[in-house]
Tab-separated table of C-alpha atoms in Angstrom:
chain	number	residue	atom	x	y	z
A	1	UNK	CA	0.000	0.000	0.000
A	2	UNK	CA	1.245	3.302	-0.833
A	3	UNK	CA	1.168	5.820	2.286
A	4	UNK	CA	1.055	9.437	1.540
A	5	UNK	CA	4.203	10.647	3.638
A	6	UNK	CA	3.442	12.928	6.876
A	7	UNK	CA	4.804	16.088	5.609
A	8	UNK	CA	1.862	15.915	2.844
A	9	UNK	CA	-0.561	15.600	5.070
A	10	UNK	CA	0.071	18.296	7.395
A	11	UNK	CA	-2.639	21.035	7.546
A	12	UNK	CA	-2.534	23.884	5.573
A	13	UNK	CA	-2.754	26.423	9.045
A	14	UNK	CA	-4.257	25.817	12.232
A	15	UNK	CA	-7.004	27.972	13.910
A	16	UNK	CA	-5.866	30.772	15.771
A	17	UNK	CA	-9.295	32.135	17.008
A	18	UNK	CA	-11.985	30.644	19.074
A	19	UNK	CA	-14.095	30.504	15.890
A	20	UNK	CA	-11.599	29.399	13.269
A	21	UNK	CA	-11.714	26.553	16.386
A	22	UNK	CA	-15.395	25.841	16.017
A	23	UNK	CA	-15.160	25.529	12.507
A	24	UNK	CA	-12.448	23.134	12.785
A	25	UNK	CA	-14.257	20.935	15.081
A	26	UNK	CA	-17.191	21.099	13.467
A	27	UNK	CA	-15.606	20.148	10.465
A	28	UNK	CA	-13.998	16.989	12.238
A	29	UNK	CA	-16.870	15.742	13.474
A	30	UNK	CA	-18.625	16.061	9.891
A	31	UNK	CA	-15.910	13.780	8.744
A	32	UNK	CA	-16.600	11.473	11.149
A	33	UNK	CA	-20.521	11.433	10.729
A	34	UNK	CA	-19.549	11.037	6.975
A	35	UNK	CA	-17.344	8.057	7.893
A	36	UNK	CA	-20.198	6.078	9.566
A	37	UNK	CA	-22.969	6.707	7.566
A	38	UNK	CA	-20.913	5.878	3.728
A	39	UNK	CA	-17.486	4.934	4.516
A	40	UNK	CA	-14.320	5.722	3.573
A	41	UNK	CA	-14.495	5.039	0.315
A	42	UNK	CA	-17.470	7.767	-0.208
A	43	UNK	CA	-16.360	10.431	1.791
A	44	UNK	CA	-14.860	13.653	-0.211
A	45	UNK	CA	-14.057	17.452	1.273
A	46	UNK	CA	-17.169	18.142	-0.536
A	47	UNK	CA	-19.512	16.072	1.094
A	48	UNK	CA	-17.498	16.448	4.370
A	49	UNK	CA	-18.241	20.288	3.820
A	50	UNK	CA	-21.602	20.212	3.301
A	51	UNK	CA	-22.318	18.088	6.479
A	52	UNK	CA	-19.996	20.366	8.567
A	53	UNK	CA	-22.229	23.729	7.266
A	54	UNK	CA	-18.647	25.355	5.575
A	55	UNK	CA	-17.361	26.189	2.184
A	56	UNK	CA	-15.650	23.786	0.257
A	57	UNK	CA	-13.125	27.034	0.325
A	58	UNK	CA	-13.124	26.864	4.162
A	59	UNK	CA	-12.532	23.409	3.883
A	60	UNK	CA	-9.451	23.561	1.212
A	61	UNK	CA	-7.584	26.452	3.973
A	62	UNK	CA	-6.986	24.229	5.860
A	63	UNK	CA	-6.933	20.882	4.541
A	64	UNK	CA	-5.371	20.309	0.563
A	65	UNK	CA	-6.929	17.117	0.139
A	66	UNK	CA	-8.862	14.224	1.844
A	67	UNK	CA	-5.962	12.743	3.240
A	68	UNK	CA	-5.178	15.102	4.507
A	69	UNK	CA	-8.088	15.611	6.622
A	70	UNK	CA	-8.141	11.882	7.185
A	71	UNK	CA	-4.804	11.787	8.976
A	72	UNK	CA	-5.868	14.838	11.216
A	73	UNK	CA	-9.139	13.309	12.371
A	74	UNK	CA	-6.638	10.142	13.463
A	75	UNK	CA	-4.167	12.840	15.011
A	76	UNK	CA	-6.690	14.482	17.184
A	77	UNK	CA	-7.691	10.959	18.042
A	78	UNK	CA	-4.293	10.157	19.464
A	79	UNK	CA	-3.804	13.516	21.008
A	80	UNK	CA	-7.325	13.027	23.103
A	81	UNK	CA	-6.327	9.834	24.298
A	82	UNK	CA	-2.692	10.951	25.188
A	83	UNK	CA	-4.374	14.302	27.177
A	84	UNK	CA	-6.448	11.842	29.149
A	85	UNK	CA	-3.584	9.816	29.936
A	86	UNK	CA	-1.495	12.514	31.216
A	87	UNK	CA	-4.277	13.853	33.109
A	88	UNK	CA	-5.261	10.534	34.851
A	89	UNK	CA	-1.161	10.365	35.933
A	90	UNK	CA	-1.178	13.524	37.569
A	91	UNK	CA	-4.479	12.224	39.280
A	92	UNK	CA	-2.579	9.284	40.389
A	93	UNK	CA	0.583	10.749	41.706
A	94	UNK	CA	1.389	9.112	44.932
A	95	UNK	CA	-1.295	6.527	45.404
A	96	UNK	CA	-0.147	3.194	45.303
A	97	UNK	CA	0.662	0.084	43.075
A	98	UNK	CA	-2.782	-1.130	42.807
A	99	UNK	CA	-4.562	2.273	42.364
A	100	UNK	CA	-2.027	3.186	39.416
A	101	UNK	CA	-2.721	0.335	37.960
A	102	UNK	CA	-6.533	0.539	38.077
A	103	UNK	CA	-6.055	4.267	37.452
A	104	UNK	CA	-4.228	4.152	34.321
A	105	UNK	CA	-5.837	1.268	32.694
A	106	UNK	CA	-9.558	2.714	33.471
A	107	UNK	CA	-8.053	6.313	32.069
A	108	UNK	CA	-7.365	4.584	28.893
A	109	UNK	CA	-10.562	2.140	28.404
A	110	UNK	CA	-12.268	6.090	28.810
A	111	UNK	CA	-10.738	7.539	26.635
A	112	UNK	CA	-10.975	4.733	24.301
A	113	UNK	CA	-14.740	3.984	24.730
A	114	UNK	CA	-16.104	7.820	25.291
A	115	UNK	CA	-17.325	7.379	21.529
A	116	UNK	CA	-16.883	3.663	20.310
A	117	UNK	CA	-18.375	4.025	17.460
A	118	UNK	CA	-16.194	6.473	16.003
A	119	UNK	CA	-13.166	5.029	17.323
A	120	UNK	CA	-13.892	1.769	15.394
A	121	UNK	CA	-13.993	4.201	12.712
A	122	UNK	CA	-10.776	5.534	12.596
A	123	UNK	CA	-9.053	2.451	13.580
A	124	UNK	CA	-10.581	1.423	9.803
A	125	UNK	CA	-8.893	4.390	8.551
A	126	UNK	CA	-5.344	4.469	10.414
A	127	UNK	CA	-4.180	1.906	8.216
A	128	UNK	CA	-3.940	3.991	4.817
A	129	UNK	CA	-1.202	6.493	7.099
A	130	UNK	CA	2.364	6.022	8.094
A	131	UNK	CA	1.561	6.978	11.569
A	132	UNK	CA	4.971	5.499	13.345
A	133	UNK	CA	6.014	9.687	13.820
A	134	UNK	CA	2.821	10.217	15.488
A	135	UNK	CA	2.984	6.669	17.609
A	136	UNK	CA	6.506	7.163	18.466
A	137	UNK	CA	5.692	10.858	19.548
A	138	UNK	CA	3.076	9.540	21.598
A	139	UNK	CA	5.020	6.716	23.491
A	140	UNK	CA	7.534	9.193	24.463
A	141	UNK	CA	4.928	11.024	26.110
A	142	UNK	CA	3.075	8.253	27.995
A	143	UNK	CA	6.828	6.895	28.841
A	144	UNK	CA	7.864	10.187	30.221
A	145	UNK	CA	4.894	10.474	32.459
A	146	UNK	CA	4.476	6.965	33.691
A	147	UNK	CA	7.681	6.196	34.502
A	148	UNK	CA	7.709	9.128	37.105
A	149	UNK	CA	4.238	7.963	38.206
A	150	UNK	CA	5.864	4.468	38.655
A	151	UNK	CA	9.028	5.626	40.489
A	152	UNK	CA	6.548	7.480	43.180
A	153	UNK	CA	4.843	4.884	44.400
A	154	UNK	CA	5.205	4.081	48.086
A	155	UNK	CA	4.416	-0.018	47.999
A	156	UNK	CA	7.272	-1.131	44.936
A	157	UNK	CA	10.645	-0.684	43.541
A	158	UNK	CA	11.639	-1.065	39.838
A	159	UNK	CA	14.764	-1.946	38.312
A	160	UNK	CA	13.837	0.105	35.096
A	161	UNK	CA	10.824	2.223	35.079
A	162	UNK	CA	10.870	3.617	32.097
A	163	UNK	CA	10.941	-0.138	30.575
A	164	UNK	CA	8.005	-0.776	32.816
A	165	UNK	CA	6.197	2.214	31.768
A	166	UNK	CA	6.805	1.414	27.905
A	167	UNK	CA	5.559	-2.036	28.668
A	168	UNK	CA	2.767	-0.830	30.168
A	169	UNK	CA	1.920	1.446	27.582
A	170	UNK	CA	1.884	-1.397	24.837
A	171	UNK	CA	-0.095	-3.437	27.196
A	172	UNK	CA	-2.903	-1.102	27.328
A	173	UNK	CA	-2.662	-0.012	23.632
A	174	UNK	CA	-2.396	-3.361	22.101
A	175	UNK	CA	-5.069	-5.343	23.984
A	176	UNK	CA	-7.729	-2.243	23.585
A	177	UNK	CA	-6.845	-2.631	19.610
A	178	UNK	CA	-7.312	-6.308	18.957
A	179	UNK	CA	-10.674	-5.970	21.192
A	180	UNK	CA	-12.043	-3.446	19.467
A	181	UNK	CA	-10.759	-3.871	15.980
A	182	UNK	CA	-12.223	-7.464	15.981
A	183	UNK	CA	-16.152	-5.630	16.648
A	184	UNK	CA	-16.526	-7.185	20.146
A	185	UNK	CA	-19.619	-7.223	21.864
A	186	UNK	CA	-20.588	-5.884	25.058
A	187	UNK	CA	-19.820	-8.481	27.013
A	188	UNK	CA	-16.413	-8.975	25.611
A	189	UNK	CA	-15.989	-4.967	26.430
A	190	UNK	CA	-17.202	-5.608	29.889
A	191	UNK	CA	-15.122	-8.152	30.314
A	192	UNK	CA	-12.070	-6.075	28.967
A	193	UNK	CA	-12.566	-3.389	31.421
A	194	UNK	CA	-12.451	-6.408	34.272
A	195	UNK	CA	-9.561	-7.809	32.970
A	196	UNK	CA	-7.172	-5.181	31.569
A	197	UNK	CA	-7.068	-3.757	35.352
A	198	UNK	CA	-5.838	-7.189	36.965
A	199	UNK	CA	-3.796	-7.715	33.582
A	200	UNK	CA	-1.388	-4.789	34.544
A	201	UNK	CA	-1.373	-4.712	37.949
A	202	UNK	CA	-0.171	-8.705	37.296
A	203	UNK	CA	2.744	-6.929	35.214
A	204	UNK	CA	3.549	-4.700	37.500
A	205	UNK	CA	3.789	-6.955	40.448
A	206	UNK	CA	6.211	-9.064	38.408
A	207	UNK	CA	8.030	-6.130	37.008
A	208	UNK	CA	8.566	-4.733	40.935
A	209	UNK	CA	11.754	-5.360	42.279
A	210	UNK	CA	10.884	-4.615	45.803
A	211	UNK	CA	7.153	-4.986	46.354
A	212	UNK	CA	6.457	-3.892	50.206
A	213	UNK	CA	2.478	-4.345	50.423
A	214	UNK	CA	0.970	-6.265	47.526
């Protein structure tokens, strides 16, 4: 498959005013109604314009072309689920192993499942982008917090946090993926929000060098 590279896909400007902000966001989620109700294969800036209320014109200043746009719905995706993250680690400062745990993995089934439906839809789309800048840029950033997060905590000792935290990043990330990428039920949600709590607190109990109170 032939991925348009990054640089080409890069918005034209970015909104510098609350309303140039509305616009944008209206014309995101226009791409994403678009998305559910035709597909991918249907979707154009034109129709994408017309859903969002805009000009095609409006549409074209800031994005060149439907990849374009297409990569930035997947971007703001990532981003959203990143913010959460860091805010749930600043939430969790201090507390210990077990609360981390159940902390960070709840943060990210959130964030994950605030709109299912549309994240199943842009997990069909991620695929046409060479996203590893954006994935790499985004591991740094839940390594860099976590690790901290992990080094805090009053009830275990790690030999390597930042290992841990990458670990635990791909832990989360890959088993929310294959879950919902596969069109699981409800019960095989529910039962992922069960098990991906006890799933990394068992990781980090055998990642701890020193566990005090587990």
């Amino acid at each position: 498959m032939n991925r348009p590279a990054p640089d080409l896909l890069k918005p034209r400007k970015t909104p510098q005013q609350s309303r140039s902000a509305a616009t944008i966001e209206a014309i995101h989620t226009a791409t994403i109604q678009v998305l559910l109700a035709d597909g991918v294969g249907r979707l154009t800036t034109t129709r994408v314009a017309e859903r969002a209320g805009v000009s095609v014109g409006t549409m074209y200043q800031y994005y060149p072309h439907k990849q374009a746009l297409l990569f930035a719905i997947v971007e703001r995706q990532l981003d959203l689920i990143v913010t959460a993250m860091l805010g749930a680690v600043e939430r969790l400062e201090g507390h210990d192993l077990q609360t981390v745990s159940d902390g960070l993995a709840t943060a990210w089934l959130d964030a994950k499942m605030a709109d299912l439906v549309s994240s199943r839809a842009i997990y069909g789309i991620a695929a046409e982008f060479d996203l590893a800048e954006l994935m790499s840029r985004a591991k740094n950033l839940m390594v860099e917090a976590i690790s901290p997060l992990l080094r805090a905590v009053p009830d275990a000792r790690f030999a390597d946090p930042d290992l841990t935290a990458f670990m635990l990043a791909a832990l989360l990330g890959g088993t929310v993926r294959v879950v919902m990428e596969a069109g699981s039920s409800e019960d095989d949600l529910e039962r992922l929000r069960q098990e991906l709590p006890r799933a990394c607190l068992g990781y980090l109990k055998m990642a701890a060098l020193q566990p005090t109170s587990l």
